[in-house]
PDB file of C-alpha atoms in Angstrom:
ATOM      1  CA  MET A 250      18.410  48.585  15.182  1.00 90.00           C
ATOM      2  CA  LYS A 251      20.624  48.996  12.863  1.00 96.00           C
ATOM      3  CA  LYS A 252      22.384  53.023  12.777  1.00 97.00           C
ATOM      4  CA  VAL A 253      22.442  54.254   9.112  1.00 98.00           C
ATOM      5  CA  PHE A 254      23.157  57.623   7.578  1.00 97.00           C
ATOM      6  CA  ILE A 255      23.114  58.410   3.888  1.00 97.00           C
ATOM      7  CA  ASP A 256      26.162  60.929   2.710  1.00 96.00           C
ATOM      8  CA  GLY A 257      24.776  63.256  -0.033  1.00 92.00           C
ATOM      9  CA  SER A 258      20.985  62.655   1.087  1.00 86.00           C
ATOM     10  CA  VAL A 259      20.102  65.705  -0.832  1.00 86.00           C
ATOM     11  CA  GLY A 260      20.768  64.071  -3.965  1.00 90.00           C
ATOM     12  CA  THR A 261      18.198  62.020  -6.262  1.00 94.00           C
ATOM     13  CA  THR A 262      20.008  59.374  -5.175  1.00 96.00           C
ATOM     14  CA  GLY A 263      19.825  59.634  -1.512  1.00 95.00           C
ATOM     15  CA  LEU A 264      17.030  61.794  -0.931  1.00 94.00           C
ATOM     16  CA  ARG A 265      14.927  58.336  -2.916  1.00 96.00           C
ATOM     17  CA  ILE A 266      16.486  56.475  -0.478  1.00 97.00           C
ATOM     18  CA  TYR A 267      16.136  59.175   3.018  1.00 95.00           C
ATOM     19  CA  GLU A 268      11.859  58.361   1.398  1.00 94.00           C
ATOM     20  CA  ARG A 269      12.227  54.840   2.036  1.00 94.00           C
ATOM     21  CA  LEU A 270      14.332  54.660   4.953  1.00 96.00           C
ATOM     22  CA  SER A 271      12.585  57.210   6.779  1.00 93.00           C
ATOM     23  CA  SER A 272       9.103  54.819   7.674  1.00 91.00           C
ATOM     24  CA  ARG A 273      11.696  51.561   8.958  1.00 94.00           C
ATOM     25  CA  THR A 274      10.821  50.169  12.185  1.00 94.00           C
ATOM     26  CA  ASP A 275      14.652  48.320  12.332  1.00 95.00           C
ATOM     27  CA  LEU A 276      16.834  50.925  11.367  1.00 97.00           C
ATOM     28  CA  THR A 277      17.723  54.643  13.469  1.00 96.00           C
ATOM     29  CA  LEU A 278      18.525  57.254  10.604  1.00 96.00           C
ATOM     30  CA  LEU A 279      21.278  59.634  11.147  1.00 95.00           C
ATOM     31  CA  THR A 280      21.574  62.870   9.530  1.00 92.00           C
ATOM     32  CA  LEU A 281      23.641  65.508   9.514  1.00 92.00           C
ATOM     33  CA  PRO A 282      22.274  69.327  10.631  1.00 89.00           C
ATOM     34  CA  GLU A 283      22.608  71.917   8.082  1.00 87.00           C
ATOM     35  CA  ASP A 284      25.839  73.770   8.755  1.00 87.00           C
ATOM     36  CA  LYS A 285      27.678  70.851   9.476  1.00 86.00           C
ATOM     37  CA  ARG A 286      26.900  68.891   6.075  1.00 86.00           C
ATOM     38  CA  LYS A 287      30.009  69.660   4.362  1.00 85.00           C
ATOM     39  CA  ASP A 288      31.424  69.846   7.371  1.00 89.00           C
ATOM     40  CA  PRO A 289      34.771  67.193   7.222  1.00 90.00           C
ATOM     41  CA  ILE A 290      35.378  66.427  10.714  1.00 93.00           C
ATOM     42  CA  ALA A 291      31.351  65.952  11.379  1.00 93.00           C
ATOM     43  CA  ARG A 292      31.259  63.519   8.233  1.00 95.00           C
ATOM     44  CA  ALA A 293      33.977  61.230   9.425  1.00 95.00           C
ATOM     45  CA  GLU A 294      32.614  61.363  13.091  1.00 96.00           C
ATOM     46  CA  MET A 295      29.815  60.619  11.322  1.00 97.00           C
ATOM     47  CA  LEU A 296      30.439  57.676   9.082  1.00 97.00           C
ATOM     48  CA  ASN A 297      32.785  56.456  11.627  1.00 98.00           C
ATOM     49  CA  SER A 298      28.983  55.760  14.603  1.00 97.00           C
ATOM     50  CA  VAL A 299      27.437  54.021  12.490  1.00 98.00           C
ATOM     51  CA  ASP A 300      26.429  50.287  10.798  1.00 98.00           C
ATOM     52  CA  VAL A 301      26.001  51.581   7.477  1.00 98.00           C
ATOM     53  CA  ALA A 302      26.654  54.825   5.279  1.00 98.00           C
ATOM     54  CA  PHE A 303      25.309  55.170   2.015  1.00 98.00           C
ATOM     55  CA  LEU A 304      27.116  57.622  -0.124  1.00 98.00           C
ATOM     56  CA  CYS A 305      25.571  58.838  -2.703  1.00 97.00           C
ATOM     57  CA  LEU A 306      28.355  62.192  -3.985  1.00 96.00           C
ATOM     58  CA  PRO A 307      30.082  62.843  -6.909  1.00 95.00           C
ATOM     59  CA  ASP A 308      33.277  60.671  -7.709  1.00 96.00           C
ATOM     60  CA  ASP A 309      35.819  62.298  -5.558  1.00 96.00           C
ATOM     61  CA  ALA A 310      34.069  62.932  -2.744  1.00 95.00           C
ATOM     62  CA  ALA A 311      33.173  59.285  -2.310  1.00 97.00           C
ATOM     63  CA  ARG A 312      36.857  58.557  -2.404  1.00 97.00           C
ATOM     64  CA  GLU A 313      37.147  60.563  -0.171  1.00 96.00           C
ATOM     65  CA  ALA A 314      34.411  59.747   2.381  1.00 96.00           C
ATOM     66  CA  VAL A 315      36.200  55.933   2.305  1.00 97.00           C
ATOM     67  CA  ALA A 316      39.643  57.677   3.001  1.00 97.00           C
ATOM     68  CA  MET A 317      37.497  59.001   6.243  1.00 96.00           C
ATOM     69  CA  LEU A 318      36.636  55.749   7.629  1.00 96.00           C
ATOM     70  CA  GLU A 319      38.880  54.768  10.327  1.00 97.00           C
ATOM     71  CA  ASN A 320      35.715  51.722  12.926  1.00 97.00           C
ATOM     72  CA  PRO A 321      36.445  48.833  10.142  1.00 97.00           C
ATOM     73  CA  SER A 322      32.313  46.846  11.294  1.00 97.00           C
ATOM     74  CA  VAL A 323      31.700  49.728   8.836  1.00 98.00           C
ATOM     75  CA  THR A 324      29.412  48.905   5.532  1.00 98.00           C
ATOM     76  CA  VAL A 325      29.583  51.088   2.775  1.00 98.00           C
ATOM     77  CA  ILE A 326      27.367  51.772   0.464  1.00 98.00           C
ATOM     78  CA  ASP A 327      28.394  53.303  -2.694  1.00 98.00           C
ATOM     79  CA  ALA A 328      26.534  54.857  -5.215  1.00 97.00           C
ATOM     80  CA  SER A 329      29.351  56.909  -6.777  1.00 97.00           C
ATOM     81  CA  THR A 330      30.829  55.568 -10.224  1.00 97.00           C
ATOM     82  CA  ALA A 331      33.801  56.157  -7.913  1.00 97.00           C
ATOM     83  CA  HIS A 332      34.342  52.122  -7.129  1.00 98.00           C
ATOM     84  CA  ARG A 333      32.402  49.638  -9.204  1.00 98.00           C
ATOM     85  CA  THR A 334      35.366  48.215 -11.601  1.00 98.00           C
ATOM     86  CA  ARG A 335      37.310  48.203  -8.345  1.00 97.00           C
ATOM     87  CA  ASP A 336      38.373  43.557  -7.860  1.00 97.00           C
ATOM     88  CA  ASP A 337      38.113  44.756  -3.392  1.00 97.00           C
ATOM     89  CA  TRP A 338      34.372  45.935  -2.978  1.00 98.00           C
ATOM     90  CA  ALA A 339      30.884  43.831  -4.469  1.00 98.00           C
ATOM     91  CA  TYR A 340      29.312  44.862  -7.234  1.00 98.00           C
ATOM     92  CA  GLY A 341      25.772  45.838  -5.660  1.00 98.00           C
ATOM     93  CA  PHE A 342      23.874  43.486  -8.219  1.00 98.00           C
ATOM     94  CA  PRO A 343      22.903  39.698  -6.212  1.00 98.00           C
ATOM     95  CA  GLU A 344      20.731  38.807  -8.388  1.00 98.00           C
ATOM     96  CA  LEU A 345      23.736  38.329 -11.094  1.00 98.00           C
ATOM     97  CA  GLY A 346      24.768  34.720  -9.114  1.00 97.00           C
ATOM     98  CA  LYS A 347      26.060  32.661  -5.991  1.00 97.00           C
ATOM     99  CA  ALA A 348      29.148  34.677  -6.608  1.00 97.00           C
ATOM    100  CA  PHE A 349      27.764  37.649  -6.611  1.00 98.00           C
ATOM    101  CA  GLU A 350      25.619  38.036  -3.952  1.00 98.00           C
ATOM    102  CA  GLU A 351      28.449  35.827  -1.696  1.00 98.00           C
ATOM    103  CA  LYS A 352      30.430  38.153  -2.129  1.00 98.00           C
ATOM    104  CA  LEU A 353      28.575  41.234  -1.304  1.00 97.00           C
ATOM    105  CA  LEU A 354      27.142  38.749   1.839  1.00 97.00           C
ATOM    106  CA  GLY A 355      30.511  39.083   3.061  1.00 96.00           C
ATOM    107  CA  SER A 356      31.742  42.472   2.468  1.00 97.00           C
ATOM    108  CA  LYS A 357      31.812  46.152   3.953  1.00 98.00           C
ATOM    109  CA  ARG A 358      32.592  47.449   0.731  1.00 98.00           C
ATOM    110  CA  ILE A 359      29.682  47.732  -1.775  1.00 98.00           C
ATOM    111  CA  ALA A 360      29.581  49.458  -5.520  1.00 98.00           C
ATOM    112  CA  VAL A 361      25.809  50.122  -6.296  1.00 98.00           C
ATOM    113  CA  PRO A 362      25.614  49.262 -10.598  1.00 98.00           C
ATOM    114  CA  GLY A 363      24.928  52.317 -12.842  1.00 97.00           C
ATOM    115  CA  CYS A 364      22.195  53.427 -13.833  1.00 97.00           C
ATOM    116  CA  HIS A 365      22.547  52.280 -17.548  1.00 98.00           C
ATOM    117  CA  ALA A 366      25.040  49.779 -16.831  1.00 98.00           C
ATOM    118  CA  SER A 367      22.126  48.394 -14.723  1.00 98.00           C
ATOM    119  CA  GLY A 368      20.193  47.623 -17.450  1.00 98.00           C
ATOM    120  CA  PHE A 369      22.760  46.274 -19.670  1.00 98.00           C
ATOM    121  CA  ILE A 370      24.147  43.769 -17.613  1.00 98.00           C
ATOM    122  CA  ALA A 371      21.714  42.157 -16.832  1.00 98.00           C
ATOM    123  CA  LEU A 372      20.755  40.969 -20.167  1.00 98.00           C
ATOM    124  CA  VAL A 373      24.343  40.159 -21.520  1.00 98.00           C
ATOM    125  CA  TYR A 374      25.914  39.100 -18.416  1.00 98.00           C
ATOM    126  CA  PRO A 375      24.244  35.605 -18.162  1.00 98.00           C
ATOM    127  CA  LEU A 376      24.470  35.407 -21.593  1.00 98.00           C
ATOM    128  CA  ILE A 377      28.124  35.573 -21.617  1.00 98.00           C
ATOM    129  CA  ALA A 378      27.967  33.596 -18.701  1.00 98.00           C
ATOM    130  CA  ASN A 379      26.506  30.919 -20.234  1.00 98.00           C
ATOM    131  CA  GLY A 380      28.570  31.085 -23.850  1.00 98.00           C
ATOM    132  CA  LEU A 381      24.917  31.859 -25.753  1.00 98.00           C
ATOM    133  CA  ILE A 382      26.901  35.022 -26.927  1.00 98.00           C
ATOM    134  CA  SER A 383      31.535  35.786 -27.120  1.00 98.00           C
ATOM    135  CA  ALA A 384      33.090  37.255 -25.290  1.00 98.00           C
ATOM    136  CA  ASP A 385      34.645  38.951 -27.891  1.00 98.00           C
ATOM    137  CA  THR A 386      31.384  39.480 -29.666  1.00 97.00           C
ATOM    138  CA  LEU A 387      30.789  43.790 -30.616  1.00 98.00           C
ATOM    139  CA  LEU A 388      27.571  44.581 -29.398  1.00 98.00           C
ATOM    140  CA  SER A 389      26.139  47.620 -29.449  1.00 98.00           C
ATOM    141  CA  ALA A 390      22.636  48.789 -26.729  1.00 98.00           C
ATOM    142  CA  HIS A 391      20.627  52.092 -26.551  1.00 98.00           C
ATOM    143  CA  SER A 392      18.766  53.807 -23.231  1.00 98.00           C
ATOM    144  CA  ILE A 393      17.382  56.336 -22.836  1.00 98.00           C
ATOM    145  CA  THR A 394      16.301  57.387 -19.295  1.00 98.00           C
ATOM    146  CA  GLY A 395      14.047  60.014 -17.555  1.00 97.00           C
ATOM    147  CA  TYR A 396      15.688  63.750 -16.663  1.00 96.00           C
ATOM    148  CA  SER A 397      15.984  62.682 -13.012  1.00 95.00           C
ATOM    149  CA  GLY A 398      19.002  60.886 -13.945  1.00 93.00           C
ATOM    150  CA  GLY A 399      20.290  63.618 -14.708  1.00 93.00           C
ATOM    151  CA  GLY A 400      20.827  65.187 -11.609  1.00 91.00           C
ATOM    152  CA  LYS A 401      19.536  67.873  -9.494  1.00 91.00           C
ATOM    153  CA  LYS A 402      20.678  70.730 -12.277  1.00 93.00           C
ATOM    154  CA  MET A 403      19.074  68.630 -14.679  1.00 95.00           C
ATOM    155  CA  ILE A 404      16.055  68.219 -12.944  1.00 95.00           C
ATOM    156  CA  ALA A 405      15.850  72.046 -13.190  1.00 95.00           C
ATOM    157  CA  GLU A 406      16.368  72.344 -16.864  1.00 95.00           C
ATOM    158  CA  TYR A 407      13.706  70.086 -17.506  1.00 96.00           C
ATOM    159  CA  GLU A 408      11.012  71.336 -14.525  1.00 95.00           C
ATOM    160  CA  SER A 409      11.880  75.046 -15.450  1.00 95.00           C
ATOM    161  CA  GLU A 410       9.050  76.707 -16.959  1.00 92.00           C
ATOM    162  CA  GLU A 411      11.116  78.722 -19.052  1.00 92.00           C
ATOM    163  CA  ARG A 412      12.995  75.581 -20.510  1.00 94.00           C
ATOM    164  CA  CYS A 413      15.005  75.258 -23.522  1.00 94.00           C
ATOM    165  CA  PRO A 414      12.732  73.974 -26.535  1.00 95.00           C
ATOM    166  CA  LEU A 415      14.707  71.559 -27.456  1.00 96.00           C
ATOM    167  CA  LEU A 416      14.149  69.611 -24.502  1.00 95.00           C
ATOM    168  CA  ASP A 417      10.950  68.872 -25.617  1.00 96.00           C
ATOM    169  CA  ALA A 418      12.476  65.853 -27.558  1.00 97.00           C
ATOM    170  CA  PRO A 419      14.317  62.922 -26.878  1.00 97.00           C
ATOM    171  CA  ARG A 420      18.590  63.735 -26.389  1.00 97.00           C
ATOM    172  CA  GLN A 421      21.296  61.277 -27.246  1.00 97.00           C
ATOM    173  CA  TYR A 422      24.427  62.269 -25.356  1.00 96.00           C
ATOM    174  CA  GLY A 423      26.807  60.113 -24.680  1.00 96.00           C
ATOM    175  CA  ILE A 424      28.054  60.425 -27.925  1.00 96.00           C
ATOM    176  CA  ALA A 425      31.821  60.073 -27.954  1.00 97.00           C
ATOM    177  CA  GLN A 426      30.815  57.119 -26.206  1.00 97.00           C
ATOM    178  CA  THR A 427      32.400  57.923 -23.160  1.00 95.00           C
ATOM    179  CA  HIS A 428      30.222  57.947 -20.874  1.00 96.00           C
ATOM    180  CA  LYS A 429      30.523  56.662 -17.412  1.00 95.00           C
ATOM    181  CA  HIS A 430      29.234  53.490 -17.306  1.00 97.00           C
ATOM    182  CA  ILE A 431      30.950  51.824 -20.144  1.00 97.00           C
ATOM    183  CA  PRO A 432      34.066  50.786 -17.695  1.00 97.00           C
ATOM    184  CA  GLU A 433      31.606  48.731 -15.729  1.00 98.00           C
ATOM    185  CA  MET A 434      29.491  47.198 -18.624  1.00 98.00           C
ATOM    186  CA  VAL A 435      32.970  45.637 -19.654  1.00 98.00           C
ATOM    187  CA  LYS A 436      34.468  45.041 -16.491  1.00 98.00           C
ATOM    188  CA  ILE A 437      31.283  43.020 -14.779  1.00 98.00           C
ATOM    189  CA  THR A 438      29.593  41.331 -18.092  1.00 98.00           C
ATOM    190  CA  GLY A 439      33.338  40.805 -19.351  1.00 98.00           C
ATOM    191  CA  LEU A 440      33.105  40.956 -22.946  1.00 98.00           C
ATOM    192  CA  GLN A 441      36.240  42.119 -24.303  1.00 98.00           C
ATOM    193  CA  ASN A 442      35.269  44.656 -26.850  1.00 97.00           C
ATOM    194  CA  ALA A 443      32.899  48.293 -25.099  1.00 98.00           C
ATOM    195  CA  PRO A 444      29.569  47.778 -26.704  1.00 98.00           C
ATOM    196  CA  VAL A 445      28.712  50.893 -29.439  1.00 98.00           C
ATOM    197  CA  PHE A 446      26.477  52.844 -26.350  1.00 98.00           C
ATOM    198  CA  SER A 447      23.626  55.389 -27.260  1.00 98.00           C
ATOM    199  CA  PRO A 448      21.950  57.304 -24.017  1.00 98.00           C
ATOM    200  CA  ILE A 449      19.012  58.975 -24.579  1.00 98.00           C
ATOM    201  CA  VAL A 450      17.536  61.999 -21.711  1.00 98.00           C
ATOM    202  CA  ALA A 451      13.893  62.047 -22.468  1.00 97.00           C
ATOM    203  CA  ASP A 452      11.286  64.425 -21.230  1.00 97.00           C
ATOM    204  CA  PHE A 453       9.511  62.414 -17.910  1.00 97.00           C
ATOM    205  CA  TYR A 454      11.029  62.331 -14.592  1.00 97.00           C
ATOM    206  CA  SER A 455      12.222  58.259 -13.622  1.00 97.00           C
ATOM    207  CA  GLY A 456      12.122  54.895 -15.508  1.00 98.00           C
ATOM    208  CA  MET A 457      14.308  53.592 -18.085  1.00 98.00           C
ATOM    209  CA  GLU A 458      14.304  50.677 -20.871  1.00 98.00           C
ATOM    210  CA  VAL A 459      18.170  49.952 -22.002  1.00 98.00           C
ATOM    211  CA  SER A 460      17.568  46.925 -24.917  1.00 98.00           C
ATOM    212  CA  VAL A 461      20.477  45.178 -26.928  1.00 98.00           C
ATOM    213  CA  PRO A 462      19.841  43.461 -30.395  1.00 98.00           C
ATOM    214  CA  LEU A 463      21.301  41.016 -31.640  1.00 98.00           C
ATOM    215  CA  HIS A 464      21.762  38.728 -34.242  1.00 97.00           C
ATOM    216  CA  ALA A 465      20.053  35.398 -34.953  1.00 95.00           C
ATOM    217  CA  ALA A 466      24.420  34.858 -36.723  1.00 96.00           C
ATOM    218  CA  GLN A 467      25.386  36.211 -32.675  1.00 97.00           C
ATOM    219  CA  ILE A 468      23.731  33.583 -30.375  1.00 97.00           C
ATOM    220  CA  ASN A 469      25.717  30.079 -29.779  1.00 97.00           C
ATOM    221  CA  GLY A 470      22.288  28.864 -29.404  1.00 95.00           C
ATOM    222  CA  THR A 471      18.398  29.388 -30.069  1.00 95.00           C
ATOM    223  CA  VAL A 472      16.147  32.453 -28.748  1.00 96.00           C
ATOM    224  CA  ASP A 473      14.982  29.781 -26.511  1.00 96.00           C
ATOM    225  CA  ASP A 474      17.783  29.026 -25.209  1.00 97.00           C
ATOM    226  CA  ILE A 475      18.204  32.285 -24.581  1.00 98.00           C
ATOM    227  CA  LYS A 476      14.626  32.667 -22.545  1.00 98.00           C
ATOM    228  CA  ALA A 477      15.604  29.386 -20.543  1.00 98.00           C
ATOM    229  CA  VAL A 478      18.467  31.199 -18.476  1.00 98.00           C
ATOM    230  CA  TYR A 479      16.466  34.094 -17.985  1.00 98.00           C
ATOM    231  CA  LYS A 480      13.877  31.968 -16.816  1.00 98.00           C
ATOM    232  CA  ASN A 481      15.759  29.797 -15.047  1.00 98.00           C
ATOM    233  CA  LEU A 482      18.019  33.188 -13.223  1.00 98.00           C
ATOM    234  CA  TYR A 483      15.697  35.761 -13.327  1.00 98.00           C
ATOM    235  CA  LYS A 484      12.657  34.766 -11.410  1.00 95.00           C
ATOM    236  CA  GLY A 485      12.730  36.940  -7.794  1.00 95.00           C
ATOM    237  CA  GLU A 486      10.404  39.491  -6.474  1.00 96.00           C
ATOM    238  CA  ILE A 487      13.495  41.639  -7.779  1.00 98.00           C
ATOM    239  CA  VAL A 488      14.185  40.758 -10.880  1.00 98.00           C
ATOM    240  CA  LYS A 489      11.670  39.381 -12.884  1.00 98.00           C
ATOM    241  CA  TYR A 490      11.995  37.917 -16.465  1.00 98.00           C
ATOM    242  CA  VAL A 491       8.541  37.479 -18.345  1.00 98.00           C
ATOM    243  CA  GLU A 492       7.186  37.378 -21.290  1.00 95.00           C
ATOM    244  CA  ASN A 493       3.997  39.038 -23.918  1.00 92.00           C
ATOM    245  CA  ALA A 494       4.884  42.295 -21.779  1.00 92.00           C
ATOM    246  CA  ASP A 495       4.461  44.967 -24.960  1.00 94.00           C
ATOM    247  CA  GLU A 496       2.122  47.679 -24.594  1.00 96.00           C
ATOM    248  CA  SER A 497       1.002  46.130 -27.719  1.00 95.00           C
ATOM    249  CA  GLY A 498       3.785  47.048 -29.950  1.00 95.00           C
ATOM    250  CA  PHE A 499       5.250  49.360 -27.546  1.00 97.00           C
ATOM    251  CA  LEU A 500       7.342  49.604 -24.717  1.00 97.00           C
ATOM    252  CA  SER A 501       6.738  52.583 -21.931  1.00 97.00           C
ATOM    253  CA  ALA A 502      10.110  53.523 -20.254  1.00 98.00           C
ATOM    254  CA  VAL A 503       7.900  54.487 -17.395  1.00 97.00           C
ATOM    255  CA  ALA A 504       6.360  51.195 -17.221  1.00 97.00           C
ATOM    256  CA  LEU A 505       8.222  50.947 -13.914  1.00 97.00           C
ATOM    257  CA  GLY A 506       8.233  53.966 -13.059  1.00 96.00           C
ATOM    258  CA  GLY A 507       8.412  54.693  -9.100  1.00 95.00           C
ATOM    259  CA  LYS A 508       9.099  51.163  -8.494  1.00 97.00           C
ATOM    260  CA  ASP A 509      11.797  48.963  -7.489  1.00 98.00           C
ATOM    261  CA  GLY A 510      12.120  45.909  -9.029  1.00 98.00           C
ATOM    262  CA  MET A 511      14.355  45.786 -12.724  1.00 98.00           C
ATOM    263  CA  GLN A 512      11.347  43.622 -15.951  1.00 98.00           C
ATOM    264  CA  ILE A 513      14.082  41.289 -18.138  1.00 98.00           C
ATOM    265  CA  GLU A 514      12.060  40.910 -21.805  1.00 98.00           C
ATOM    266  CA  VAL A 515      13.668  39.891 -25.338  1.00 98.00           C
ATOM    267  CA  HIS A 516      11.469  40.001 -28.438  1.00 97.00           C
ATOM    268  CA  GLY A 517      11.826  39.945 -31.985  1.00 95.00           C
ATOM    269  CA  ASN A 518      11.943  37.412 -34.199  1.00 94.00           C
ATOM    270  CA  ASN A 519      14.828  33.503 -35.293  1.00 90.00           C
ATOM    271  CA  ASP A 520      16.839  36.101 -36.585  1.00 95.00           C
ATOM    272  CA  ARG A 521      16.185  39.809 -35.132  1.00 97.00           C
ATOM    273  CA  VAL A 522      16.422  39.718 -30.681  1.00 97.00           C
ATOM    274  CA  LEU A 523      15.707  42.557 -29.023  1.00 98.00           C
ATOM    275  CA  LEU A 524      16.829  42.083 -25.435  1.00 98.00           C
ATOM    276  CA  THR A 525      14.909  44.745 -23.414  1.00 98.00           C
ATOM    277  CA  ALA A 526      15.255  45.474 -19.290  1.00 98.00           C
ATOM    278  CA  ARG A 527      12.745  48.444 -17.843  1.00 98.00           C
ATOM    279  CA  TYR A 528      13.006  49.733 -14.262  1.00 98.00           C
ATOM    280  CA  ASP A 529      13.292  52.679 -12.542  1.00 98.00           C
ATOM    281  CA  ASN A 530      16.737  54.528 -12.794  1.00 97.00           C
ATOM    282  CA  LEU A 531      16.227  56.383  -8.956  1.00 97.00           C
ATOM    283  CA  GLY A 532      15.074  52.286  -8.176  1.00 97.00           C
ATOM    284  CA  LYS A 533      17.119  48.987  -9.506  1.00 98.00           C
ATOM    285  CA  GLY A 534      18.955  52.310 -11.146  1.00 97.00           C
ATOM    286  CA  ALA A 535      20.485  53.806  -7.969  1.00 97.00           C
ATOM    287  CA  SER A 536      18.576  53.510  -4.571  1.00 97.00           C
ATOM    288  CA  GLY A 537      16.082  50.890  -5.358  1.00 97.00           C
ATOM    289  CA  ALA A 538      19.389  48.784  -5.611  1.00 98.00           C
ATOM    290  CA  ALA A 539      21.437  50.154  -2.870  1.00 98.00           C
ATOM    291  CA  ILE A 540      18.524  49.693   0.225  1.00 98.00           C
ATOM    292  CA  GLU A 541      18.539  46.129  -1.304  1.00 98.00           C
ATOM    293  CA  CYS A 542      22.385  46.037  -1.070  1.00 98.00           C
ATOM    294  CA  MET A 543      21.223  46.827   3.131  1.00 98.00           C
ATOM    295  CA  ASN A 544      19.013  44.689   3.137  1.00 98.00           C
ATOM    296  CA  LEU A 545      20.523  41.375   2.430  1.00 98.00           C
ATOM    297  CA  VAL A 546      24.037  42.936   4.687  1.00 97.00           C
ATOM    298  CA  ILE A 547      21.533  43.516   7.750  1.00 97.00           C
ATOM    299  CA  GLY A 548      19.774  40.239   7.206  1.00 96.00           C
ATOM    300  CA  ALA A 549      16.666  42.355   6.351  1.00 97.00           C
ATOM    301  CA  LYS A 550      14.316  40.892   4.168  1.00 97.00           C
ATOM    302  CA  ARG A 551      15.370  41.470   0.222  1.00 97.00           C
ATOM    303  CA  THR A 552      12.153  43.866  -0.469  1.00 97.00           C
ATOM    304  CA  GLU A 553      11.597  45.668   3.207  1.00 97.00           C
ATOM    305  CA  GLY A 554      10.987  49.100   2.296  1.00 96.00           C
ATOM    306  CA  LEU A 555      11.517  48.678  -1.367  1.00 97.00           C
ATOM    307  CA  VAL A 556       8.484  50.007  -3.783  1.00 96.00           C
ATOM    308  CA  LEU A 557       7.507  46.793  -6.015  1.00 96.00           C
TER     309      LEU A 557
END
């Protein structure tokens, strides 16, 4: 039975992981008492005593936790931004291809993809890898997310009885084009230029929809070629390519809310194409992805403990 510790189990990502793992009979889920949760000695002892350590922490705290590790047998699955662009860490999106899965299986250091980045990379990486768009293509992307992506502070703001009226409408952010997910979006896809990225937070708890528009002139092929690439790559239980999945011409960002899968779709026409990925920002965008990585590393069924 594998021993597992969640460092940062009181945050939204950590709580979702804990909920998913608490009923597992193949794991022993270890915790620290509340008064030891931030004690560096207690954390270090716990981190070095388990088979798998999830890091659900701010970036600096995640780096600090990694520095505490002396036991080479511990697998670290980091949900922060700290290690996603490092070549010596595996990127935790095995559905992107055999090379990603093999690196993950052979690594003790796994970085969980960012929530917005997950959808963008799922849409763009295979098109560049298959030559359907060039690495120097100038792209834009929109992403709408539930407010749980902002953590405890944002959740409290949205759920307050005296909340600001501005929260009643969707709010665009990252307007300075310095969003923390952009470096990994560029690194993992192989893009030569950062996309114009427009994330939006709205008044629902969790769910996500990422859209990447393309003009026909940007595609080295046809819309059917794009669909064929997605059909061939995304045919597993967690990430799936689907057709005609809209809701009478609408696409709801909560379609996969509370679940751990991802839906890849292609809309539009032969002149203008809209690529979309729908999933849960706390599911395949965070906790679900982390659990999938753990399942692969410990030899469990890939979907064990996930809600699909």
